[in-house]
Short mmCIF file of C-alpha atoms and ligand atoms in Angstrom, two decimals:
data_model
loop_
_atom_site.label_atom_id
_atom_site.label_comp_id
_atom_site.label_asym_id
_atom_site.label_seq_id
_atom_site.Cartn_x
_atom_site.Cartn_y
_atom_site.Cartn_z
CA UNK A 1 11.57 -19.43 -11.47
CA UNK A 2 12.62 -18.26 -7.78
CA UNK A 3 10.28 -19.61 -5.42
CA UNK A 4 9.35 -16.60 -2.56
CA UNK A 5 9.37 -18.44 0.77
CA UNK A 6 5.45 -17.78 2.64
CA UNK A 7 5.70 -19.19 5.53
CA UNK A 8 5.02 -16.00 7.51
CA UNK A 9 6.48 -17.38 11.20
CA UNK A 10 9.66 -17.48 9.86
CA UNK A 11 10.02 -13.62 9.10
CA UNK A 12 12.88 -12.35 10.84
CA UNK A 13 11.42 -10.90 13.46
CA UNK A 14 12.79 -9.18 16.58
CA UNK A 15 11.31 -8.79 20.16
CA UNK A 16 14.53 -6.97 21.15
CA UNK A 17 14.85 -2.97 20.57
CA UNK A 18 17.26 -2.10 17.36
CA UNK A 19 19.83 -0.34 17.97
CA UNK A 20 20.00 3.25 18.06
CA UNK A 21 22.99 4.15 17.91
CA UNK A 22 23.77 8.01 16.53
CA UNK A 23 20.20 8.80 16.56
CA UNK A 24 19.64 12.06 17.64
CA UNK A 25 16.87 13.19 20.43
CA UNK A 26 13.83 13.61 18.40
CA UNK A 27 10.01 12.01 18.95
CA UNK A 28 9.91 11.77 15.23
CA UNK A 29 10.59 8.43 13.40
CA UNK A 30 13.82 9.71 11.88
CA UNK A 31 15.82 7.64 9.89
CA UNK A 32 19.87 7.39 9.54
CA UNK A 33 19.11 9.15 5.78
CA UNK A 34 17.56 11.96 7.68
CA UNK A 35 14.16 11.06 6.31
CA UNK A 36 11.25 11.42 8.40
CA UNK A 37 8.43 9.36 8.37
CA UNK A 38 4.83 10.74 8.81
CA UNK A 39 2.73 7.89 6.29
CA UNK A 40 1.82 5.19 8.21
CA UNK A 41 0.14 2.12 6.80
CA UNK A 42 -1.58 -0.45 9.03
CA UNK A 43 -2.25 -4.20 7.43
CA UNK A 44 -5.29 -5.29 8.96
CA UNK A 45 -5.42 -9.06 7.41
CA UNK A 46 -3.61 -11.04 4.60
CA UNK A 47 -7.11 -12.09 3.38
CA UNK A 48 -8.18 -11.07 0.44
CA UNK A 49 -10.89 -11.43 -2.28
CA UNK A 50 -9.22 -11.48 -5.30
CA UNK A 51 -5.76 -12.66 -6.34
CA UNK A 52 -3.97 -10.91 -8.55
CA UNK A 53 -1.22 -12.31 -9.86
CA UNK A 54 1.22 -10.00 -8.96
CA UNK A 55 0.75 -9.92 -5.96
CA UNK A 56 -0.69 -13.09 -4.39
CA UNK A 57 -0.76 -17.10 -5.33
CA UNK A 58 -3.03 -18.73 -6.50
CA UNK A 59 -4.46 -20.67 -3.00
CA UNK A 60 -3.98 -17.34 -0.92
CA UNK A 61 -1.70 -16.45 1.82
CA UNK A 62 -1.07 -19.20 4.65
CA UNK A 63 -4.02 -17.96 6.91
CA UNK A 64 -3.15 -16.01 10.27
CA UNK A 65 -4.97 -17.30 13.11
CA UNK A 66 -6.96 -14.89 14.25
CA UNK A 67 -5.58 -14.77 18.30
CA UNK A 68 -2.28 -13.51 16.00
CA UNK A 69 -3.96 -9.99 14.39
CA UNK A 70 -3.65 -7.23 15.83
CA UNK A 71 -7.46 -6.54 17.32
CA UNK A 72 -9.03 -3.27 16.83
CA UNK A 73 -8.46 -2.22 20.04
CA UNK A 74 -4.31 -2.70 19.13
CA UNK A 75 -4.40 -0.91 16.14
CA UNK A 76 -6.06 2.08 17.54
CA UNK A 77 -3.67 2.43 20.44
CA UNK A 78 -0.70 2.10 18.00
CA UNK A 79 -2.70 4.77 15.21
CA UNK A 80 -2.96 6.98 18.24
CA UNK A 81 0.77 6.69 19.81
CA UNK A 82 1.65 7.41 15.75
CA UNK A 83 -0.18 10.55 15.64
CA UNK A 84 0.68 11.77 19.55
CA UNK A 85 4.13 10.55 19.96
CA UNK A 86 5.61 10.20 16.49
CA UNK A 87 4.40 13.03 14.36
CA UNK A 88 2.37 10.93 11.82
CA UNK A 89 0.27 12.83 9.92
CA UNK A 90 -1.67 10.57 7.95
CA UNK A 91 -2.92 6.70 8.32
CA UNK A 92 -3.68 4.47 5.75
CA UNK A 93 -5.65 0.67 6.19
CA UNK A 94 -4.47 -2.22 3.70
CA UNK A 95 -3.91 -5.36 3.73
CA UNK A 96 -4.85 -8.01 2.08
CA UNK A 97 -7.95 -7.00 1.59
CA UNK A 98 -9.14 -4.56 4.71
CA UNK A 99 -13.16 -5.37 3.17
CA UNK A 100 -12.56 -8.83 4.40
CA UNK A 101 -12.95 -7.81 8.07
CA UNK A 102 -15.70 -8.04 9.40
CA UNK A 103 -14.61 -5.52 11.86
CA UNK A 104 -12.87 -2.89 10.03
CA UNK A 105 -16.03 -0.64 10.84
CA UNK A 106 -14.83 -0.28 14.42
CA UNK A 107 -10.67 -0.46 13.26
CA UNK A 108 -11.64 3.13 11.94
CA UNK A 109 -14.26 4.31 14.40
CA UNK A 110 -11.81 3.66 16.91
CA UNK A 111 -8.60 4.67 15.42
CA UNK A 112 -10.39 8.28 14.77
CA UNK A 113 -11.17 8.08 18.51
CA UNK A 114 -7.38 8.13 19.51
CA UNK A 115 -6.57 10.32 16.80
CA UNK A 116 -9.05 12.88 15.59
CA UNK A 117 -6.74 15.20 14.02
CA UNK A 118 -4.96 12.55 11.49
CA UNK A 119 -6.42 12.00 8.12
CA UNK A 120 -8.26 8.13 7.54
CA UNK A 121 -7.76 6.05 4.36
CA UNK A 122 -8.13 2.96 2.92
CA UNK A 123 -6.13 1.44 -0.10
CA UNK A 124 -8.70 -1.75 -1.25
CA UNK A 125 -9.88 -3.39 -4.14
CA UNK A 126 -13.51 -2.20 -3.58
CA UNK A 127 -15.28 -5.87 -3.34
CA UNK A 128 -18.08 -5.68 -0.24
CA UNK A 129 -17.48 -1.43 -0.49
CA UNK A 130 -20.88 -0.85 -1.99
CA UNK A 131 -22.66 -2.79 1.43
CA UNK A 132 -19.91 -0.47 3.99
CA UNK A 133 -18.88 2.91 2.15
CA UNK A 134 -21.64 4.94 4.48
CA UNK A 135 -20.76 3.01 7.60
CA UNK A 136 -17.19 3.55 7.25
CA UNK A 137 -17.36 7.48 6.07
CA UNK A 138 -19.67 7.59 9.21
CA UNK A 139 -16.59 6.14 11.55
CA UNK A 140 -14.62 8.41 10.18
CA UNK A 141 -12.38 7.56 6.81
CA UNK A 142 -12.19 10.19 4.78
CA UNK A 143 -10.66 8.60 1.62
CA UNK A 144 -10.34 5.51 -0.16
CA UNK A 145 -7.63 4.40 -3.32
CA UNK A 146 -9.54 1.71 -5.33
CA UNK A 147 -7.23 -0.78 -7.26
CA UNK A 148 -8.45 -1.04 -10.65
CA UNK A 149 -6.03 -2.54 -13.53
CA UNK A 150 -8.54 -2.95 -16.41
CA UNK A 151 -12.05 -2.41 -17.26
CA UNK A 152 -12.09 -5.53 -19.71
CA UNK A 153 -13.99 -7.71 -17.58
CA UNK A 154 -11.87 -10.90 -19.48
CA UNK A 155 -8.34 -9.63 -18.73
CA UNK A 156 -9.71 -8.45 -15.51
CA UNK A 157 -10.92 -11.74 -14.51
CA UNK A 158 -7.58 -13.38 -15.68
CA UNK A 159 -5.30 -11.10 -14.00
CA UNK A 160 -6.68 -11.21 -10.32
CA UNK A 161 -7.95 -15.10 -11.18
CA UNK A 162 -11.91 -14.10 -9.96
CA UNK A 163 -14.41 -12.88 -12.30
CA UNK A 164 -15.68 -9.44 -9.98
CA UNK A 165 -15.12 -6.55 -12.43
CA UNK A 166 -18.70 -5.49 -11.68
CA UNK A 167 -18.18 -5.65 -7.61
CA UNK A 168 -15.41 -3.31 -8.18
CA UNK A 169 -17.18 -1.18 -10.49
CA UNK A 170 -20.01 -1.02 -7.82
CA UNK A 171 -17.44 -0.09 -4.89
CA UNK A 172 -16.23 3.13 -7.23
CA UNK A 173 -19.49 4.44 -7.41
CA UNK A 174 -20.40 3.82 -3.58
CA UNK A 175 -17.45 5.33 -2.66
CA UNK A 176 -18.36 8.17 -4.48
CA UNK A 177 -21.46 8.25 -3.75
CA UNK A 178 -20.77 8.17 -0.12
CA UNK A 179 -18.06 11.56 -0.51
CA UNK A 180 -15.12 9.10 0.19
CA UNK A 181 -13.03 11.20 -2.26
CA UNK A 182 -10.94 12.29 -3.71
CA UNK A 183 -11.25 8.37 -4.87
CA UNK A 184 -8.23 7.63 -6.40
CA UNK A 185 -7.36 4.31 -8.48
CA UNK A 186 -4.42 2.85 -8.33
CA UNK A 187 -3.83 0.20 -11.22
CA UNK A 188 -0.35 -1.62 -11.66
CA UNK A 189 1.11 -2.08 -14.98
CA UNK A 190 1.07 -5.23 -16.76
CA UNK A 191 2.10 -6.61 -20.01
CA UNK A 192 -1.38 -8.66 -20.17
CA UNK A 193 -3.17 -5.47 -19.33
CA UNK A 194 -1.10 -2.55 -21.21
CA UNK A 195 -3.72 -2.10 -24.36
CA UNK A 196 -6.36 -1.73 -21.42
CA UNK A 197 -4.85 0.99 -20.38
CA UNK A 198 -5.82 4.25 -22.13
CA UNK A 199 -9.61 2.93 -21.48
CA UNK A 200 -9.21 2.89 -17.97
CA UNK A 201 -7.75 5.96 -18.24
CA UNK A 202 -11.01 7.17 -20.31
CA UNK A 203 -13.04 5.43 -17.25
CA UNK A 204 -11.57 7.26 -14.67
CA UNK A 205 -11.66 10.64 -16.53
CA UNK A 206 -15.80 10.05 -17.15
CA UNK A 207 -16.16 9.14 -13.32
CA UNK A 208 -13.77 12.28 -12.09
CA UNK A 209 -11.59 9.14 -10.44
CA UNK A 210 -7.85 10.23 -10.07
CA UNK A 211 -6.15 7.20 -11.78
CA UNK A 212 -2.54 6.33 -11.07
CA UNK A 213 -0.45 3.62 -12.70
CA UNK A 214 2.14 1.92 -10.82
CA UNK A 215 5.29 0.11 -12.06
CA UNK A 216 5.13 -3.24 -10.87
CA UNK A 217 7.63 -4.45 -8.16
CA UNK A 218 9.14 -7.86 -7.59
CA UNK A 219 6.87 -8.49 -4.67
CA UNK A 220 4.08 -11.09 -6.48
CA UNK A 221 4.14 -14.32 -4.61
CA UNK A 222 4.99 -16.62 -7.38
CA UNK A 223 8.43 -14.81 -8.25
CA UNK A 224 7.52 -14.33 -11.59
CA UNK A 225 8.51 -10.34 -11.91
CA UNK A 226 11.20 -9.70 -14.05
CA UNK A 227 13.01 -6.36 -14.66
CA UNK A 228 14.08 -6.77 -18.21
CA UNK A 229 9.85 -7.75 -19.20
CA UNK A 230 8.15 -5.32 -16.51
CA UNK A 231 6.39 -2.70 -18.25
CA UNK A 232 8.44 0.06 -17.59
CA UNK A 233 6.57 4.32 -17.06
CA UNK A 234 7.87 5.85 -20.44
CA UNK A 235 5.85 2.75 -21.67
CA UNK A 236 2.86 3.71 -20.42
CA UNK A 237 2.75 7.09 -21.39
CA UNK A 238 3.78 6.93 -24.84
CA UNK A 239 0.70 4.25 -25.17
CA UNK A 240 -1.60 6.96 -23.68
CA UNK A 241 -0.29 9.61 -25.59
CA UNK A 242 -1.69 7.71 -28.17
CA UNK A 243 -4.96 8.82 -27.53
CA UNK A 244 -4.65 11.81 -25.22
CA UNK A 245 -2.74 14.91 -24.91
CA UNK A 246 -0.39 14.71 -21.69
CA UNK A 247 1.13 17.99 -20.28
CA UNK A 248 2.98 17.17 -17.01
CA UNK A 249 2.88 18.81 -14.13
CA UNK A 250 5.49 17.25 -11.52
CA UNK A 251 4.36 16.17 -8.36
CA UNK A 252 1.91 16.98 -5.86
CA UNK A 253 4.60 17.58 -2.79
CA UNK A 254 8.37 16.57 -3.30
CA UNK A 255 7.25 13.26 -1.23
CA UNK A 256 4.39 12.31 -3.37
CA UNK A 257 5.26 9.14 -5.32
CA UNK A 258 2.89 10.15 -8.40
CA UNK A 259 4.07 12.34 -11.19
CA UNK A 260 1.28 13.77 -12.73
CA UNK A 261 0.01 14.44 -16.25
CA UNK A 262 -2.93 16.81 -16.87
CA UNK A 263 -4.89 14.83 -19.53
CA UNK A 264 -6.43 16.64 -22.75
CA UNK A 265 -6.08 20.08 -20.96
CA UNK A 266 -7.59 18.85 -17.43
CA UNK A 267 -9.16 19.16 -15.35
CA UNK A 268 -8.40 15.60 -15.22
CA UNK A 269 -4.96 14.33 -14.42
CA UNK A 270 -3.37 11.17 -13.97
CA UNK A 271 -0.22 9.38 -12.39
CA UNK A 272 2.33 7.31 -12.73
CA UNK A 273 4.17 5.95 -9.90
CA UNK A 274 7.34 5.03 -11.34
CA UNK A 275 8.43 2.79 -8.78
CA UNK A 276 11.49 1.00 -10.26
CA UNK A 277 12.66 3.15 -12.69
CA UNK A 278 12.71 6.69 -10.97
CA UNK A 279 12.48 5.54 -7.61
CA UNK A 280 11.48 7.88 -4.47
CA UNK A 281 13.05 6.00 -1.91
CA UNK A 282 15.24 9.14 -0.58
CA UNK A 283 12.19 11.14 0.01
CA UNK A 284 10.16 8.28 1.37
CA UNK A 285 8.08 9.25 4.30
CA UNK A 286 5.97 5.52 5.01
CA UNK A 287 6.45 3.33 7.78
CA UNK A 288 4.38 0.04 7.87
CA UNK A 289 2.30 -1.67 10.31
CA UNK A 290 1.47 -5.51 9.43
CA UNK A 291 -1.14 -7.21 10.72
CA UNK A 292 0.99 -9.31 13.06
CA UNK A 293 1.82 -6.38 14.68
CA UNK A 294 5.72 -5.65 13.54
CA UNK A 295 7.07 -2.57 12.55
CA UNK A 296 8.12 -2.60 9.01
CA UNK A 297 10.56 0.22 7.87
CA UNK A 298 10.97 -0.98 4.28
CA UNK A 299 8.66 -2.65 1.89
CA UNK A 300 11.83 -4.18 0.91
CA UNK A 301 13.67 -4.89 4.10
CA UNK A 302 12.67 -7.82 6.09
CA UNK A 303 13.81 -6.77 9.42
CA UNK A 304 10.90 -6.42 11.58
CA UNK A 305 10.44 -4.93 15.04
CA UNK A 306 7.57 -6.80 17.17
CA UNK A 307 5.25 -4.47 18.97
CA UNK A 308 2.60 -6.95 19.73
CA UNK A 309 4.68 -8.36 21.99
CA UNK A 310 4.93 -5.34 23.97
CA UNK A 311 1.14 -4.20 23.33
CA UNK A 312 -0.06 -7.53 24.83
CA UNK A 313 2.84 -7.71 27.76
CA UNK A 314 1.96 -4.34 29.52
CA UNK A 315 4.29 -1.86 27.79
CA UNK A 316 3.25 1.32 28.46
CA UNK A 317 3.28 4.11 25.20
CA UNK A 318 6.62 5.50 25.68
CA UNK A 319 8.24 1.95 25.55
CA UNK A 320 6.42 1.02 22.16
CA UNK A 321 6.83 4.61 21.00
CA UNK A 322 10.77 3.92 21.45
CA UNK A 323 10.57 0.62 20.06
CA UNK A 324 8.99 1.87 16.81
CA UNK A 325 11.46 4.68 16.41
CA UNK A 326 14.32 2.23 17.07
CA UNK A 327 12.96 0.46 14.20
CA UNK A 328 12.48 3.20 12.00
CA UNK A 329 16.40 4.47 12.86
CA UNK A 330 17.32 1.17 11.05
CA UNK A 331 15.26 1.36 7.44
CA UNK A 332 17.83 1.05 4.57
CA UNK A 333 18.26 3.44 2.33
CA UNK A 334 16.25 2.55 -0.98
CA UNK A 335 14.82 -0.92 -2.30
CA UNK A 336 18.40 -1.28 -4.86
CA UNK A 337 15.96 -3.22 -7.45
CA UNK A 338 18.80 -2.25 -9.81
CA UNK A 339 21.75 -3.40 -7.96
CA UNK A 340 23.16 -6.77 -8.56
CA UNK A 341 23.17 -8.05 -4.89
CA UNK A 342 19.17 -7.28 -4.86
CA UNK A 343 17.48 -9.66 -3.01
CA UNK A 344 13.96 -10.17 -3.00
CA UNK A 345 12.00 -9.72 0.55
CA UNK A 346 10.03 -12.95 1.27
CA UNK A 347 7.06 -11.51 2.32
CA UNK A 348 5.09 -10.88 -0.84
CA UNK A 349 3.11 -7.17 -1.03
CA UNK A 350 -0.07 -9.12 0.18
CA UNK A 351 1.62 -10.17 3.49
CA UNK A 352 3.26 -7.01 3.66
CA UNK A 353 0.36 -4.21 2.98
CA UNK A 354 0.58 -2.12 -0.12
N1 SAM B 1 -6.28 -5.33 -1.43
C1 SAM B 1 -6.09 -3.94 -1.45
C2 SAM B 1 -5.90 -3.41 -2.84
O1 SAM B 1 -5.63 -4.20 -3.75
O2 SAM B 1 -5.99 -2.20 -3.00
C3 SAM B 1 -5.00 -3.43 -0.53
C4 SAM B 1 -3.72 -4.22 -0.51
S1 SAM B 1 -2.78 -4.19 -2.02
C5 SAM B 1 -1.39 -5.16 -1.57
C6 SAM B 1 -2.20 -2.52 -2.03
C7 SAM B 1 -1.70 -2.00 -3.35
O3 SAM B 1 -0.53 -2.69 -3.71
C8 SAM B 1 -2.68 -2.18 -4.49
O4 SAM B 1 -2.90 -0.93 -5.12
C9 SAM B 1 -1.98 -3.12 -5.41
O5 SAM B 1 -2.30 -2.89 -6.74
C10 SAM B 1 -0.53 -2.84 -5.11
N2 SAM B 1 0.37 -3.94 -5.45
C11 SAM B 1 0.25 -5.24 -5.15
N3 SAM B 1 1.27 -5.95 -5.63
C12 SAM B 1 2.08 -5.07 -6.25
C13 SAM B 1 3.34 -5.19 -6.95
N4 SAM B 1 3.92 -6.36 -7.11
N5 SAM B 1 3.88 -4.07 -7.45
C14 SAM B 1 3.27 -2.87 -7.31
N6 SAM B 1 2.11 -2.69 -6.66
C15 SAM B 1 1.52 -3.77 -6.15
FE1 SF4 B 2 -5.71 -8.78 -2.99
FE2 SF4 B 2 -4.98 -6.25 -3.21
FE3 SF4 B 2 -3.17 -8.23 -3.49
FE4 SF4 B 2 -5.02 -7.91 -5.37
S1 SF4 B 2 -3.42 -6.43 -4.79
S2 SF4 B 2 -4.45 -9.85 -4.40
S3 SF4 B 2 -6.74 -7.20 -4.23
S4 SF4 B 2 -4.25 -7.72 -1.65
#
């Protein structure tokens, strides 16, 4: 078993700019592919409430100290130079889990602040969402994606290693209740968890949730993945075909990682997110935030490009606008899961915000 190194300080990390040579005058984040990026997703912590196996160990992440996070303040400005300087078009918070702070109530009030016009959402595992949903619809998200990977409250309890099916549960319906929709659920696929599958499938449909299944990547913290045991999309759906009738119906926008299956005639549909084996990395539109404060290009490319520094040392927004499209410039051109020189990142997906 390949250990995944934690120990967060000793990312590679760079204060300097990246280089950009070739890239042509543009304020978008452009990449040497030609790709541009307009997804951005902001870790807020590497807390979380649950941890699921494959994505977390057992004891947690090594904590951040606090004085380390981005503050609320931070994010905003960066949301805001994302929507006014770089052409981002839609934010997402993750994390960790984003419940787990305390002030994530003002993150979003205040991100909406510095950018009114860009869409709010929240990818979380729904524990603590029944007490906020209101509050945070109120401060301006608009949507949340609930992670969900069975509705057997036994597999469910030894798959993220905490026995809080019924929190989740509760955070769907708030969520709902509280018009944070379309509520989507994301739920990765597991061996452990595959016969669960075509009654989550039947949960979502009764709840009008928009369920998507993900192929699991080799980002758990205990190195475990494996690509010849992983359960793979075409697995999936002939299980679920077992039981409903799936028409598909390609994808929502060519850079929409979901292809999509009307189920039983619709109107209900669900996803797959075939990560691995049909990968979308040439039309991937995401850059990443973490809640150090680095730009991340890649979920699989450890380079990262420090903005903290410069948000905490006086830059003004054109400086850290440059430095984040410097950084984008750089981002590889696909994860290369299948190629034999594939090296895992060490920052597992809780440390790097799913
Ligand atoms: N805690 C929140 C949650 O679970 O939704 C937000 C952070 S989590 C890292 C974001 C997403 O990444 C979740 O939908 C989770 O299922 C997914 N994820 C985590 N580890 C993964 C892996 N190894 N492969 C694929 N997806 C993964
Ligand atoms: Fe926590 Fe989300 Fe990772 Fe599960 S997937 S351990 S809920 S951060």
């Amino acid at each position: 078993m390949t250990r995944v190194a934690l120990g967060l300080p000793e990312m590679r990390r760079s204060a300097a700019s990246p280089s950009v040579e070739g890239r042509p005058r543009t304020d978008e984040l452009i990449d040497r592919f030609g790709r541009v990026a307009r997804d951005l997703r902001v870790s807020i912590t590497e807390r979380c409430s649950l941890r699921c196996t494959y994505c977390m160990p057992a004891e947690g992440l090594p904590v951040i100290p606090r004085p380390e996070l981005l503050g609320a303040g931070e994010i905003a400005r960066l949301v805001g130079i994302g929507a006014r300087m770089l052409g981002i078009r839609e934010v997402r918070f993750t994390g960790g889990e984003p419940l787990t702070r305390g002030d994530l109530v003002e993150i979003v009030a205040r991100s909406r602040a510095a950018a009114p016009e860009v869409p709010l959402a929240m990818t979380t595992n729904g524990i603590g969402l029944d007490r906020r949903a209101t509050a945070l619809r109120d401060a301006g998200l608009g949507r949340v994606n609930v992670s969900l990977d069975t509705v057997d409250r036994a597999h469910f309890t030894s798959l993220t290693r905490r026995d809080r099916l019924p929190a989740v549960i509760a955070g769907i319906d708030a969520a709902l209740d509280a018009g944070l929709g379309p509520v989507k659920l994301n739920a990765v696929l597991m061996r452990e968890t595959l016969d669960d599958a075509s009654e989550l499938l039947a949960f979502a449909v009764a709840r009008g949730l928009r369920l998507r299944f993900i192929e699991q990547m080799p980002l758990d913290a205990d190195g475990e993945w494996a690509r010849t045991t992983m359960v793979t999309a075409d697995e999936l759906l002939l299980r679920l075909s077992e039981r409903f009738r799936l028409e598909p119906i390609g994808r929502e926008d060519p850079s929409a990682p979901a292809e999509e299956w009307l189920v039983d005639g619709g109107p209900a549909t669900v996803g797959v997110i075939a990560s691995v084996t049909r990968d979308f990395c040439e039309a991937c539109d995401r850059t990443r935030i973490t809640a150090e404060g680095t730009v991340r290009s890649c979920l699989f490319g450890d380079d990262e490009t420090d903005l903290r520094g410069m948000l905490r040392g006086g830059a003004d927004d054109h400086e850290i606008a440059d430095r984040w499209r410097a950084a984008m410039w750089g981002k590889r051109a696909g994860h290369g899961i299948d190629d034999a020189s594939f090296v895992r990142p060490e920052r597992s997906m809780g440390a790097i915000g799913g």
